[in-house]
Amino acid sequence: MVKKTKDGLYIKPIKKGTTIDHLPAGTAFLVLKIIGTPEDTITVAVRVPSRKLGIKDLVFAENKLLSEEQIAKIALIAPNATINIIENNQVKQKIRLQQPSEVKGLIQCINPNCITNVENIPSRFYIDKNGIAKCHYCERTMTREEYIARIRV
Ligand SMILES: [Zn+2]
């Protein structure tokens, strides 16, 4: 059973689980690394046409719910993504992600001399509206590209 979406794509909907939509193109593999385990059934669509984004990635995880931490990490990678929780072929809950303004323990500071990299202290960052993260401890800043590469997986 396949369904035609608004974007004109043919994808197999899942009966139960979690779908992640509106991922920027190229981010699905990192999302997979964050949420996937060898036991999961996950379908990934990469660089598919999107009216909203031009092109986008999609991830469908069957029979799987994401943890708060996994959702927080996805919000760092894709602040405008949408997470749908599916039950009995229906969207039971829609979560529209937002860029967090503060994150703790999810990313590693770019500064090798930062106290969070030297001692066992959880990292803490403030993220501004332009997506720049600033370390609470050493005040070094990172672009989204830089901190996405330093998400703890
Ligand atoms: Zn730091």
CSV table of N, CA, C and O in Angstrom, one decimal, residues 2-65:
chain,number,residue,atom,x,y,z
A,2,VAL,N,0.8,2.0,-1.1
A,2,VAL,CA,1.6,3.2,-1.1
A,2,VAL,C,0.7,4.4,-1.2
A,2,VAL,O,-0.5,4.3,-1.7
A,3,LYS,N,1.1,5.5,-0.8
A,3,LYS,CA,0.3,6.7,-0.7
A,3,LYS,C,1.0,7.9,-1.4
A,3,LYS,O,2.2,8.0,-1.2
A,4,LYS,N,0.3,8.6,-2.1
A,4,LYS,CA,0.9,9.8,-2.8
A,4,LYS,C,0.8,11.0,-1.8
A,4,LYS,O,-0.2,11.3,-1.3
A,5,THR,N,2.0,11.6,-1.5
A,5,THR,CA,2.0,12.7,-0.6
A,5,THR,C,1.7,14.0,-1.3
A,5,THR,O,1.7,14.0,-2.6
A,6,LYS,N,1.6,15.1,-0.6
A,6,LYS,CA,1.4,16.4,-1.2
A,6,LYS,C,2.5,16.8,-2.2
A,6,LYS,O,2.3,17.5,-3.1
A,7,ASP,N,3.7,16.3,-1.8
A,7,ASP,CA,4.9,16.6,-2.7
A,7,ASP,C,5.0,15.7,-3.9
A,7,ASP,O,5.9,15.8,-4.7
A,8,GLY,N,4.0,14.8,-4.1
A,8,GLY,CA,4.0,14.0,-5.2
A,8,GLY,C,4.9,12.8,-5.1
A,8,GLY,O,5.3,12.2,-6.1
A,9,LEU,N,5.3,12.4,-3.9
A,9,LEU,CA,6.2,11.3,-3.7
A,9,LEU,C,5.4,10.0,-3.4
A,9,LEU,O,4.4,10.1,-2.8
A,10,TYR,N,6.0,8.9,-3.7
A,10,TYR,CA,5.4,7.6,-3.3
A,10,TYR,C,6.2,7.0,-2.2
A,10,TYR,O,7.4,6.6,-2.5
A,11,ILE,N,5.7,7.0,-1.0
A,11,ILE,CA,6.4,6.4,0.1
A,11,ILE,C,5.4,5.5,0.8
A,11,ILE,O,4.2,5.8,0.9
A,12,LYS,N,6.0,4.5,1.4
A,12,LYS,CA,5.1,3.6,2.2
A,12,LYS,C,4.9,4.1,3.6
A,12,LYS,O,5.9,4.3,4.3
A,13,PRO,N,3.7,4.4,3.9
A,13,PRO,CA,3.5,4.9,5.3
A,13,PRO,C,3.7,3.8,6.3
A,13,PRO,O,3.6,2.6,6.0
A,14,ILE,N,4.1,4.2,7.5
A,14,ILE,CA,4.2,3.2,8.6
A,14,ILE,C,3.0,3.2,9.4
A,14,ILE,O,2.3,4.2,9.6
A,15,LYS,N,2.7,2.0,9.9
A,15,LYS,CA,1.5,1.8,10.8
A,15,LYS,C,1.7,2.4,12.1
A,15,LYS,O,0.8,2.9,12.7
A,16,LYS,N,2.9,2.2,12.6
A,16,LYS,CA,3.2,2.6,14.0
A,16,LYS,C,4.6,3.0,14.1
A,16,LYS,O,5.5,2.3,13.5
A,17,GLY,N,4.9,4.0,14.8
A,17,GLY,CA,6.3,4.4,15.0
A,17,GLY,C,6.5,5.9,14.9
A,17,GLY,O,5.6,6.7,15.3
A,18,THR,N,7.6,6.4,14.3
A,18,THR,CA,7.9,7.8,14.3
A,18,THR,C,8.4,8.2,12.9
A,18,THR,O,9.3,7.5,12.4
A,19,THR,N,7.9,9.3,12.4
A,19,THR,CA,8.5,9.8,11.1
A,19,THR,C,9.1,11.1,11.4
A,19,THR,O,8.6,11.9,12.2
A,20,ILE,N,10.2,11.4,10.7
A,20,ILE,CA,10.8,12.7,10.9
A,20,ILE,C,10.8,13.4,9.5
A,20,ILE,O,11.4,12.8,8.6
A,21,ASP,N,10.2,14.5,9.4
A,21,ASP,CA,10.0,15.2,8.1
A,21,ASP,C,10.7,16.5,8.1
A,21,ASP,O,11.0,17.1,9.2
A,22,HIS,N,10.9,17.1,6.9
A,22,HIS,CA,11.5,18.4,6.7
A,22,HIS,C,12.9,18.4,7.3
A,22,HIS,O,13.3,19.4,7.9
A,23,LEU,N,13.7,17.4,7.1
A,23,LEU,CA,15.1,17.4,7.5
A,23,LEU,C,15.9,18.0,6.4
A,23,LEU,O,15.7,17.7,5.2
A,24,PRO,N,16.8,19.0,6.7
A,24,PRO,CA,17.6,19.5,5.6
A,24,PRO,C,18.3,18.4,4.8
A,24,PRO,O,18.8,17.4,5.5
A,25,ALA,N,18.4,18.5,3.5
A,25,ALA,CA,19.1,17.5,2.7
A,25,ALA,C,20.5,17.2,3.3
A,25,ALA,O,21.2,18.2,3.6
A,26,GLY,N,20.8,16.0,3.4
A,26,GLY,CA,22.1,15.6,3.9
A,26,GLY,C,22.2,15.3,5.4
A,26,GLY,O,23.2,14.8,5.9
A,27,THR,N,21.1,15.5,6.1
A,27,THR,CA,21.2,15.3,7.6
A,27,THR,C,20.6,14.0,8.0
A,27,THR,O,20.8,13.6,9.2
A,28,ALA,N,20.0,13.2,7.1
A,28,ALA,CA,19.3,12.0,7.5
A,28,ALA,C,20.3,11.0,8.1
A,28,ALA,O,19.9,10.2,9.0
A,29,PHE,N,21.5,10.9,7.5
A,29,PHE,CA,22.4,9.9,8.0
A,29,PHE,C,22.9,10.2,9.5
A,29,PHE,O,23.1,9.3,10.3
A,30,LEU,N,23.0,11.4,9.8
A,30,LEU,CA,23.3,11.8,11.2
A,30,LEU,C,22.2,11.5,12.1
A,30,LEU,O,22.4,11.0,13.2
A,31,VAL,N,21.0,11.8,11.7
A,31,VAL,CA,19.8,11.4,12.4
A,31,VAL,C,19.7,9.9,12.7
A,31,VAL,O,19.5,9.4,13.8
A,32,LEU,N,20.0,9.2,11.6
A,32,LEU,CA,20.0,7.7,11.7
A,32,LEU,C,21.0,7.2,12.8
A,32,LEU,O,20.8,6.3,13.5
A,33,LYS,N,22.2,7.9,12.8
A,33,LYS,CA,23.2,7.5,13.7
A,33,LYS,C,22.8,7.8,15.2
A,33,LYS,O,23.1,7.1,16.1
A,34,ILE,N,21.9,8.9,15.3
A,34,ILE,CA,21.5,9.2,16.7
A,34,ILE,C,20.3,8.3,17.1
A,34,ILE,O,20.3,7.9,18.3
A,35,ILE,N,19.4,7.9,16.2
A,35,ILE,CA,18.3,7.2,16.7
A,35,ILE,C,18.4,5.7,16.4
A,35,ILE,O,17.6,4.9,17.1
A,36,GLY,N,19.2,5.3,15.5
A,36,GLY,CA,19.1,3.9,15.1
A,36,GLY,C,19.9,2.9,16.0
A,36,GLY,O,20.9,3.2,16.5
A,37,THR,N,19.3,1.7,16.1
A,37,THR,CA,20.1,0.6,16.7
A,37,THR,C,20.0,-0.6,15.6
A,37,THR,O,19.1,-0.5,14.7
A,38,PRO,N,20.8,-1.6,15.8
A,38,PRO,CA,20.8,-2.7,14.8
A,38,PRO,C,19.5,-3.4,14.7
A,38,PRO,O,19.2,-4.1,13.7
A,39,GLU,N,18.6,-3.3,15.7
A,39,GLU,CA,17.3,-4.0,15.7
A,39,GLU,C,16.2,-3.2,15.0
A,39,GLU,O,15.1,-3.8,14.8
A,40,ASP,N,16.5,-2.0,14.7
A,40,ASP,CA,15.4,-1.1,14.2
A,40,ASP,C,15.1,-1.3,12.7
A,40,ASP,O,16.1,-1.6,11.9
A,41,THR,N,13.9,-1.1,12.3
A,41,THR,CA,13.5,-1.0,10.9
A,41,THR,C,13.3,0.4,10.6
A,41,THR,O,12.4,1.1,11.1
A,42,ILE,N,14.2,1.0,9.8
A,42,ILE,CA,14.2,2.4,9.5
A,42,ILE,C,14.3,2.6,8.0
A,42,ILE,O,15.2,2.0,7.4
A,43,THR,N,13.5,3.5,7.5
A,43,THR,CA,13.5,3.8,6.1
A,43,THR,C,14.0,5.2,6.0
A,43,THR,O,13.5,6.1,6.6
A,44,VAL,N,15.0,5.5,5.1
A,44,VAL,CA,15.5,6.8,4.9
A,44,VAL,C,15.3,7.2,3.5
A,44,VAL,O,15.6,6.4,2.6
A,45,ALA,N,14.8,8.4,3.3
A,45,ALA,CA,14.7,9.0,1.9
A,45,ALA,C,15.6,10.2,1.9
A,45,ALA,O,15.5,11.1,2.7
A,46,VAL,N,16.5,10.3,0.9
A,46,VAL,CA,17.5,11.4,0.9
A,46,VAL,C,17.3,12.2,-0.4
A,46,VAL,O,17.1,11.7,-1.4
A,47,ARG,N,17.3,13.5,-0.2
A,47,ARG,CA,17.2,14.5,-1.3
A,47,ARG,C,16.0,14.3,-2.1
A,47,ARG,O,16.0,14.1,-3.3
A,48,VAL,N,14.8,14.3,-1.5
A,48,VAL,CA,13.6,14.2,-2.2
A,48,VAL,C,13.0,15.6,-2.3
A,48,VAL,O,13.2,16.5,-1.5
A,49,PRO,N,12.2,15.8,-3.4
A,49,PRO,CA,11.6,17.2,-3.6
A,49,PRO,C,10.7,17.6,-2.5
A,49,PRO,O,10.0,16.7,-1.9
A,50,SER,N,10.8,18.8,-2.1
A,50,SER,CA,9.9,19.4,-1.0
A,50,SER,C,9.5,20.8,-1.5
A,50,SER,O,10.3,21.6,-1.9
A,51,ARG,N,8.2,21.0,-1.3
A,51,ARG,CA,7.7,22.4,-1.6
A,51,ARG,C,8.3,23.4,-0.6
A,51,ARG,O,8.6,24.5,-1.0
A,52,LYS,N,8.4,23.0,0.6
A,52,LYS,CA,8.9,23.9,1.7
A,52,LYS,C,10.4,24.2,1.6
A,52,LYS,O,10.8,25.3,1.8
A,53,LEU,N,11.2,23.1,1.4
A,53,LEU,CA,12.6,23.2,1.5
A,53,LEU,C,13.4,23.1,0.1
A,53,LEU,O,14.6,23.3,0.1
A,54,GLY,N,12.6,22.8,-1.0
A,54,GLY,CA,13.3,22.5,-2.2
A,54,GLY,C,13.7,21.1,-2.3
A,54,GLY,O,13.1,20.3,-3.1
A,55,ILE,N,14.6,20.7,-1.5
A,55,ILE,CA,14.9,19.2,-1.3
A,55,ILE,C,15.0,19.0,0.2
A,55,ILE,O,15.3,19.9,1.0
A,56,LYS,N,14.7,17.7,0.6
A,56,LYS,CA,14.7,17.4,2.0
A,56,LYS,C,15.0,15.9,2.2
A,56,LYS,O,15.0,15.2,1.2
A,57,ASP,N,15.3,15.6,3.4
A,57,ASP,CA,15.5,14.2,3.8
A,57,ASP,C,14.3,13.8,4.7
A,57,ASP,O,13.7,14.6,5.4
A,58,LEU,N,14.0,12.5,4.7
A,58,LEU,CA,13.0,11.9,5.6
A,58,LEU,C,13.5,10.7,6.3
A,58,LEU,O,14.3,9.9,5.7
A,59,VAL,N,13.0,10.4,7.5
A,59,VAL,CA,13.3,9.2,8.2
A,59,VAL,C,12.1,8.6,8.8
A,59,VAL,O,11.3,9.3,9.4
A,60,PHE,N,11.8,7.3,8.5
A,60,PHE,CA,10.7,6.6,9.1
A,60,PHE,C,11.2,5.5,10.0
A,60,PHE,O,11.8,4.6,9.5
A,61,ALA,N,10.8,5.5,11.2
A,61,ALA,CA,11.3,4.5,12.2
A,61,ALA,C,10.1,3.7,12.6
A,61,ALA,O,9.2,4.2,13.3
A,62,GLU,N,10.0,2.5,12.2
A,62,GLU,CA,8.9,1.6,12.5
A,62,GLU,C,8.9,1.2,14.0
A,62,GLU,O,10.0,0.8,14.5
A,63,ASN,N,7.7,1.2,14.6
A,63,ASN,CA,7.6,0.7,16.0
A,63,ASN,C,8.6,1.3,17.0
A,63,ASN,O,9.1,0.6,17.9
A,64,LYS,N,8.9,2.5,16.8
A,64,LYS,CA,9.9,3.2,17.6
A,64,LYS,C,9.4,4.5,18.1
A,64,LYS,O,8.9,5.3,17.3
A,65,LEU,N,9.7,4.8,19.3
A,65,LEU,CA,9.5,6.1,19.9
A,65,LEU,C,10.8,6.7,20.2
A,65,LEU,O,11.7,6.0,20.7
